[in-house]
XYZ file of C-alpha atoms in Angstrom:
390
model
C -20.185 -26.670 -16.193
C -18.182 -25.590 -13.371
C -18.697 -26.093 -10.148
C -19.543 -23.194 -7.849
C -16.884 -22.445 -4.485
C -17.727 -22.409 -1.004
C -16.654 -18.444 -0.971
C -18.737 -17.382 -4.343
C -22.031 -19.536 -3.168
C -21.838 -17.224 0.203
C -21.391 -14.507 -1.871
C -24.245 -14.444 -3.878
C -26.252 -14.616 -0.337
C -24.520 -12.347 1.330
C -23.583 -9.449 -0.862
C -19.834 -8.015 -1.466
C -19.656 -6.776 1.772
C -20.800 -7.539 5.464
C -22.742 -10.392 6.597
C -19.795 -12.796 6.752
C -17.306 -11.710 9.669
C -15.682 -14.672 11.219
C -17.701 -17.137 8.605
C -15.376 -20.287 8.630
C -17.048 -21.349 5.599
C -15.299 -19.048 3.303
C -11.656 -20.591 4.303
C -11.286 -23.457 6.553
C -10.460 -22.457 9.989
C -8.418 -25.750 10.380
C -6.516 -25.081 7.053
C -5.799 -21.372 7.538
C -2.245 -21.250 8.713
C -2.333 -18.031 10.792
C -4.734 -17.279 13.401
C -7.427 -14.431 12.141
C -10.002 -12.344 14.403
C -11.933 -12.295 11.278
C -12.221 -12.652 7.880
C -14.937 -11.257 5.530
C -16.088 -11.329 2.445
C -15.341 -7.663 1.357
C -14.717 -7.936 -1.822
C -11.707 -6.586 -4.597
C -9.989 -4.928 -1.187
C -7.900 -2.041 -2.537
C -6.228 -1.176 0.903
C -7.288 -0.703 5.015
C -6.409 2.264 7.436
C -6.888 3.277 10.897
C -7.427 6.648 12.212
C -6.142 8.318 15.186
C -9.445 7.723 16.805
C -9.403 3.801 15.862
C -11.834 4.120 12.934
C -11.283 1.167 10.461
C -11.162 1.772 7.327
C -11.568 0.153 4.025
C -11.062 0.881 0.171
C -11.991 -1.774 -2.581
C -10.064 -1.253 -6.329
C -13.529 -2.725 -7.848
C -14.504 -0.901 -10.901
C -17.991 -1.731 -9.814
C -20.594 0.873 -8.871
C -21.752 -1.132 -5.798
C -18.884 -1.791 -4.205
C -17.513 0.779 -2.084
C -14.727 3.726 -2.467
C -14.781 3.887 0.567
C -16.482 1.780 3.857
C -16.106 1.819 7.644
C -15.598 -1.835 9.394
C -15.899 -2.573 13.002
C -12.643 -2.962 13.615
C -13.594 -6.193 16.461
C -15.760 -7.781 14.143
C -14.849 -6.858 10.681
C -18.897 -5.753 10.171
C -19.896 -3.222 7.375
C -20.775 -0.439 9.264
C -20.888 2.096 6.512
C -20.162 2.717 2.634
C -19.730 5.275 0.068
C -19.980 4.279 -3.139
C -19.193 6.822 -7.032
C -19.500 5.915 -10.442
C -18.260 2.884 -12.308
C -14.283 2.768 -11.845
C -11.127 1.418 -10.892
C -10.673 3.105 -7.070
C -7.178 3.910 -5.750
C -5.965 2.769 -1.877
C -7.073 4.976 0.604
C -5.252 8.136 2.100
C -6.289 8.936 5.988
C -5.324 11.884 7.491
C -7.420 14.600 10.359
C -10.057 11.462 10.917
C -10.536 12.136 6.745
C -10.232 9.091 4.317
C -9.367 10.121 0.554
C -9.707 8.466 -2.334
C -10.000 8.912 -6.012
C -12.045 6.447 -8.976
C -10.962 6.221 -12.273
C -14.846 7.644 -13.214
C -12.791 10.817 -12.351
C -14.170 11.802 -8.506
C -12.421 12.134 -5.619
C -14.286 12.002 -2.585
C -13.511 13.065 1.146
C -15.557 11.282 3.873
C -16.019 11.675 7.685
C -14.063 8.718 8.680
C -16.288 8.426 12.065
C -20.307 8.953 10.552
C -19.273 7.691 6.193
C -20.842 10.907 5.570
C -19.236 12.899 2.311
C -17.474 15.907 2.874
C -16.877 16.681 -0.654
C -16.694 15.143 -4.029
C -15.070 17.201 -6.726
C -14.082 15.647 -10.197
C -10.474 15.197 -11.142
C -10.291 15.063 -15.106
C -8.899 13.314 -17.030
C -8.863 9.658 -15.794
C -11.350 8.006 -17.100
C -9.497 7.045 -20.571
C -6.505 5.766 -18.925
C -4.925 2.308 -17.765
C -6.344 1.035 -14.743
C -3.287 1.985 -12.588
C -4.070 5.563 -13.131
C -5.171 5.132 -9.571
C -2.476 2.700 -8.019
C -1.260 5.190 -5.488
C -3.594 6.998 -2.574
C -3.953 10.402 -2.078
C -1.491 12.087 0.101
C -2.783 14.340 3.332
C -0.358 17.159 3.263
C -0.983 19.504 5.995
C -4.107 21.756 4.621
C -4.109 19.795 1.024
C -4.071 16.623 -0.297
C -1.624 15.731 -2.970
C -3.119 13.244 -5.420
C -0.989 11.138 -7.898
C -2.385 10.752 -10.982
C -0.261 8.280 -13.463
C -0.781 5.281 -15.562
C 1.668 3.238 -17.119
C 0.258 3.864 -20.553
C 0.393 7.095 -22.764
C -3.230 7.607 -22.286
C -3.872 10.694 -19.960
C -1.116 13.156 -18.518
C 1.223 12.291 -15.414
C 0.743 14.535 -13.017
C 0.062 15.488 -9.075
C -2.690 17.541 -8.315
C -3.032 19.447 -4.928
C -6.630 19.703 -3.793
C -7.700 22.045 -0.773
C -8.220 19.664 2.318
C -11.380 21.531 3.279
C -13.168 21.866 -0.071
C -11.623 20.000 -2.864
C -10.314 22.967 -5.042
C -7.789 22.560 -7.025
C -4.835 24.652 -5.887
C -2.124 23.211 -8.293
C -1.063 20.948 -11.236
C 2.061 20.034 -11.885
C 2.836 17.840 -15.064
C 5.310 15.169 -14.867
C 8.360 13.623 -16.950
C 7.571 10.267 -16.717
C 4.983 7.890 -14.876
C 5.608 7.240 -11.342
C 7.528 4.266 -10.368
C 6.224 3.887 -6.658
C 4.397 6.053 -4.369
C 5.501 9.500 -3.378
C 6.535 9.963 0.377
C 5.271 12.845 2.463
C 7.965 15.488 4.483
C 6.419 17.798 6.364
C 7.157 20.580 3.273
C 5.943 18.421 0.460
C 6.171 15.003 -1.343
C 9.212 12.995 -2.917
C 8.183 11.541 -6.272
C 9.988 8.495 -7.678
C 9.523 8.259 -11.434
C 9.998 5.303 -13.870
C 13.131 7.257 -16.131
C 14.607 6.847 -12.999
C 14.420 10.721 -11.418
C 12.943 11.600 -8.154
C 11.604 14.895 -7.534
C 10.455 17.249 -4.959
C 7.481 19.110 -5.077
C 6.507 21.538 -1.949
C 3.400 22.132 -0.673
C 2.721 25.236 -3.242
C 3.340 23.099 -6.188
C 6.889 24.082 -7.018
C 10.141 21.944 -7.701
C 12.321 22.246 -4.853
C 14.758 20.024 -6.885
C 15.225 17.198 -9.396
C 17.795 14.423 -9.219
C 18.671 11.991 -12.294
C 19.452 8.560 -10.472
C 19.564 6.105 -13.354
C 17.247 3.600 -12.782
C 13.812 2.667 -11.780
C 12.888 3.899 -8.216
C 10.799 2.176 -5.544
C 7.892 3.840 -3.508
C 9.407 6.318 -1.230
C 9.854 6.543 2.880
C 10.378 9.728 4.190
C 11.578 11.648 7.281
C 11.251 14.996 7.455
C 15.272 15.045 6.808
C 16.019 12.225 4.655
C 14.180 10.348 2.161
C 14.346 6.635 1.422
C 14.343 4.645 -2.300
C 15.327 1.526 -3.735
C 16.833 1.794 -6.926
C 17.320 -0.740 -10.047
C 20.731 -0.379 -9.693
C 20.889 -2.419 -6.427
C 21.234 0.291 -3.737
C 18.863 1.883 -1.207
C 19.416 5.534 -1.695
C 19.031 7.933 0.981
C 18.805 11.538 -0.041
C 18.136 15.224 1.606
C 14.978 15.619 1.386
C 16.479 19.857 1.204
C 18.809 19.176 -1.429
C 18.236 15.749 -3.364
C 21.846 15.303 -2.634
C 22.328 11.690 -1.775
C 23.772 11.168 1.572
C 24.590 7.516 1.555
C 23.943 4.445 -0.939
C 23.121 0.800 0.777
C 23.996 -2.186 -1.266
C 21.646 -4.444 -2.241
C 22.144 -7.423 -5.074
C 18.527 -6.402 -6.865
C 15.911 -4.230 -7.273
C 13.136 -3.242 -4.532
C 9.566 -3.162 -5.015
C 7.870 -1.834 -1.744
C 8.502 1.367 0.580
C 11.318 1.091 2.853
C 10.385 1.846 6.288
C 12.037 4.199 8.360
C 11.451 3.205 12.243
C 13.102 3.619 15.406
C 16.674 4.755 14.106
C 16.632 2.077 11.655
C 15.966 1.823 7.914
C 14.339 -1.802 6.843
C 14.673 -2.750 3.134
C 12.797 -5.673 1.754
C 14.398 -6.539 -1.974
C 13.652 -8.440 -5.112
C 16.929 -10.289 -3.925
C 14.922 -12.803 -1.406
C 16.463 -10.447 1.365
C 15.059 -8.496 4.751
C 17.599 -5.954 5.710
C 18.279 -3.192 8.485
C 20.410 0.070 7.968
C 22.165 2.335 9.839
C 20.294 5.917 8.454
C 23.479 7.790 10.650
C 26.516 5.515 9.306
C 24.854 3.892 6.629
C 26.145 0.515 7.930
C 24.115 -2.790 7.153
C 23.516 -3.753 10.968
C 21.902 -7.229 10.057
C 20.341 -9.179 7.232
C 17.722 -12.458 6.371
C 17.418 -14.553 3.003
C 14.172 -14.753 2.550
C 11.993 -17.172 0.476
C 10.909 -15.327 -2.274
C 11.092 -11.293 -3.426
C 10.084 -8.626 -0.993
C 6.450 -7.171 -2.273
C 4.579 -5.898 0.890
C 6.961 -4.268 4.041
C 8.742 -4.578 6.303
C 5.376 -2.797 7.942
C 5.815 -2.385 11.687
C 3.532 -4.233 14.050
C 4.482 -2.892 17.516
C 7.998 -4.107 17.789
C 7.846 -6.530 15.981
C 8.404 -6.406 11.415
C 5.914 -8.066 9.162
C 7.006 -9.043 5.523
C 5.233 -10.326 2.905
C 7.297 -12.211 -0.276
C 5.524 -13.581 -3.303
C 1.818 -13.200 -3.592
C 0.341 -10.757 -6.529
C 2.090 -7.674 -7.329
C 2.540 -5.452 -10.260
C 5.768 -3.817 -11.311
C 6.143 -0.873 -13.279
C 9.363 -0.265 -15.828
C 11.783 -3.071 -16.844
C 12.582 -4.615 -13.724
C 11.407 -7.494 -14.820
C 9.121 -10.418 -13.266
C 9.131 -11.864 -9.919
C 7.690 -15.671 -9.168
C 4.803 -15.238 -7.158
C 4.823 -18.058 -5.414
C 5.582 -18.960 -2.320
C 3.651 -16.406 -0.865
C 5.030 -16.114 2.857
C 4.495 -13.658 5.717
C 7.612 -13.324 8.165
C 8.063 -12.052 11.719
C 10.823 -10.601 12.840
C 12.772 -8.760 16.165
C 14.135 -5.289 14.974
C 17.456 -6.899 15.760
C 16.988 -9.527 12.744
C 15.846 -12.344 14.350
C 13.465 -14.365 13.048
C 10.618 -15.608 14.963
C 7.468 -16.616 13.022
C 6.678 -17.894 9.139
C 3.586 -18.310 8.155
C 3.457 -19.905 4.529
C 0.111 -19.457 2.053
C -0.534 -22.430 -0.574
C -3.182 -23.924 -2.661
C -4.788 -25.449 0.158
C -5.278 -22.208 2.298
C -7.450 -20.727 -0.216
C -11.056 -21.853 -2.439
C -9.805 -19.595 -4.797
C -7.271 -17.487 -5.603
C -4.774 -15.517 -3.814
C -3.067 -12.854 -1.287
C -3.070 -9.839 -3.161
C -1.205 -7.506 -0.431
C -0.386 -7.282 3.424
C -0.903 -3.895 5.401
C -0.653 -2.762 8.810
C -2.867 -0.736 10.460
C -3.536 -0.378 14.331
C -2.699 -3.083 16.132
C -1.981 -5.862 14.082
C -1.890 -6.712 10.231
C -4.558 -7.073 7.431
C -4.570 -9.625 4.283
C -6.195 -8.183 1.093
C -7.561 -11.188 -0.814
C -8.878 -11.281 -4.360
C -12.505 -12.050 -2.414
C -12.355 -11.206 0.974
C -10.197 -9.141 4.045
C -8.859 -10.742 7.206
C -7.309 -9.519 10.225
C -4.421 -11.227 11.395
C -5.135 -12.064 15.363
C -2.772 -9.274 16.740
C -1.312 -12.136 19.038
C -0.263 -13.986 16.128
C 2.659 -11.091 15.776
C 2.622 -9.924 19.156
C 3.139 -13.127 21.129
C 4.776 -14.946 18.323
C-alpha cells in the first residue's frame, strides 16, 4: 500500500481549505526555492484576483460540491475567510469587476458574490453545460460595463459555443450569440465589447448589445487576447503576434515570432510583451511595431509576462492545456523569470521534483502586489520582495 504525503495527511485534518497558512509542513521551507508569505492548502485552485478595495480572491476548478466557486482569503495570511460553494461541477477562473467576483460551474450556475461580505448577489442557471467537456468553463466571465460576457465553449461537440451576456445587476440574460468554432484563448475586453479568438483560426468582435462588429479569417489557431481600447493583441500559429483595430479587425502590424503562443500578451506601459512556444520573452513596439528587445528562455511561454510593479513575471513549463493542433509542449522545467521592462534579466527561480510532495505548478497569476502559484493541492503567495527587490 502506498504511503500517505506530508501535504494529503494535513489534509485530511485540516479540510480543503484554511487552517494551513504558512504551514511549512506541506513544502519544506528550506527546499522551496522562492520566498512565500504563505502557502495553503486550498485545494484544485482555479485562479486568484484582487479587487480595487484589496479583497483577495479565490476560485477552485474542483468539480466537488465542497470546495468553493468562489472564497475570500486574507490576503496577509492566506486564511479562509469566506466561501460560496454550487452544485457538483467543474468551476471556471474567476472574473472581478465593481468589488463583484463571477464565476460559472459546469452544474450550469453562475453566481455573483459581494467580493467584501461572500454574500450571493445572484445565481441564475446558464444551460446547457452540464453535458459538455470539462473545459466548457476554461475561461472567466468577462465584466463589461453593466453586463458580464460569459464564454461558454468546450473543445468537444457536446453543447453549443457560444457567449452569453448576463445583466450585471440581476443575471438576465440579455443576449446569445452562437459561435463558429470553439474558442482558442480567452476573449479580451475594449471598452465597446470583447475580441474572441477561435480555434478555425477567426477572431471576432462582439459589442456590448450582442452584435458582430466584424469578423476576420487569420489562418491559424489564435492565442488568448490583450486588448486596448484601440488595438487588440493575438498570437497566431503562424508565428506572428497580430495586432488589429479593435474598430475594424484590420490588422495594423504583424510581429515575428518562430512558434506559436499560448498565453495573453500583455499590453503595458507603451510596450507589448509576448511570451512564445519558441522558449522566447519578447517586447514590441505597439506604434512602429519594432522588436525593441528579446530573451531565450528555458522552456515554452504558458503563464505571462504578468506585470508585478515594474518588474515582468513569466512562467515556462509547468501544466497547461492547449486547444487545436498546435501540438505539445514539454512541461518540464517549470521556471518563473524576472525581468526589467527593458529585457534584462534579473531573477530565475527553477521548480523540480524536490520542491514539491506531490505534483506540480499548475499556473502563475498576478494580482495586487505580488504573484500567486496555483498548485494541484495548495496556493502560495510569492513574498512581493522576491520580485520587487530581486
Amino acid at each position: 500500500m502506498s504511503s500517505m504525503t506530508r501535504r494529503a495527511a494535513l489534509g485530511t485534518v485540516t479540510g480543503f481549505v484554511g487552517g494551513v497558512a504558512g504551514c511549512a509542513g506541506l513544502l519544506d521551507g528550506e527546499s522551496f526555492p522562492i520566498q512565500r508569505s504563505w502557502q495553503t492548502g486550498f485545494r484544485d485552485p482555479s485562479s486568484v484576483a484582487m479587487t480595487a478595495a484589496g479583497q483577495l480572491l479565490a476560485g477552485s476548478h474542483s468539480p466537488f460540491r465542497d470546495r468553493p466557486i468562489v472564497a475570500g482569503l486574507d490576503a496577509q495570511s492566506g486564511e479562509t475567510t469566506w466561501t460560496v460553494t454550487v452544485a457538483k461541477g467543474e468551476k471556471s477562473p474567476l472574473g472581478v469587476g465593481d468589488g463583484r467576483a463571477y464565476a460559472i460551474s459546469k452544474a450550469e450556475t453562475m453566481v455573483s458574490i459581494d467580493a467584501a461580505t461572500g454574500e450571493s448577489v445572484w445565481q441564475r442557471r446558464l444551460a446547457p453545460i452540464d453535458a459538455a467537456d470539462p473545459e466548457v468553463v476554461e475561461f472567466a466571465p468577462i465584466p463589461l460595463g453593466d453586463r458580464i460576457v460569459v464564454p461558454i465553449s468546450g473543445t468537444e461537440d457536446d453543447v453549443p459555443d457560444r457567449l452569453v451576456g448576463v445583466a450585471r445587476a440581476d443575471g438576465e440574460t440579455l443576449f446569445t450569440h452562437s459561435l463558429s468554432a470553439s474558442l482558442s484563448g480567452a476573449p479580451g475586453a475594449t471598452s465597446g465589447g470583447v475580441v474572441a479568438p477561435l480555434i478555425d483560426g477567426r477572431v471576432l468582435f462582439l459589442d456590448r448589445t450582442g452584435e458582430v462588429g466584424w469578423t476576420r479569417d487569420l489562418g491559424a489557431p489564435l492565442s488568448a487576447v490583450g486588448a486596448t481600447d484601440g488595438t487588440a493583441y493575438l498570437g497566431a500559429a503562424t508565428e506572428e503576434l497580430l495586432a488589429l483595430e479593435t474598430a475594424t479587425g484590420a490588422v495594423a502590424w504583424r510581429g515575428s515570432l518562430a512558434n506559436t503562443v499560448f498565453a495573453r500578451p500583455l499590453v503595458a506601459d507603451d510596450r507589448v510583451y509576448v511570451g512564445g512556444a519558441d522558449y522566447t520573452l519578447r517586447a514590441f513596439d505597439p506604434a512602429s511595431s519594432q522588436q525593441l528587445w528579446r530573451d531565450d528562455l528555458g522552456n515554452a511561454v504558458t503563464h505571462g509576462p504578468m506585470q508585478v510593479g515594474d518588474r515582468l513575471v513569466t512562467l515556462v513549463g509547468g501544466t497547461h492545456d492547449i486547444r487545436g493542433s498546435s501540438g505539445t509542449i514539454p512541461f518540464s522545467p517549470t521556471v518563473l523569470y524576472v525581468h526589467e521592462q527593458d529585457g534584462t534579466r534579473i531573477r530565475e527561480i527553477r521548480f523540480d521534483d524536490k520542491s514539491f510532495d506531490s505534483g506540480s505548478i499548475e499556473w502563475a497569476q498576478a494580482a495586487g502586489e505580488t504573484v500567486y502559484l496555483g498548485h494541484t493541492d495548495d496556493l502560495t503567495r510569492v513574498a512581493p520582495e522576491a520580485i520587487t527587490d530581486a
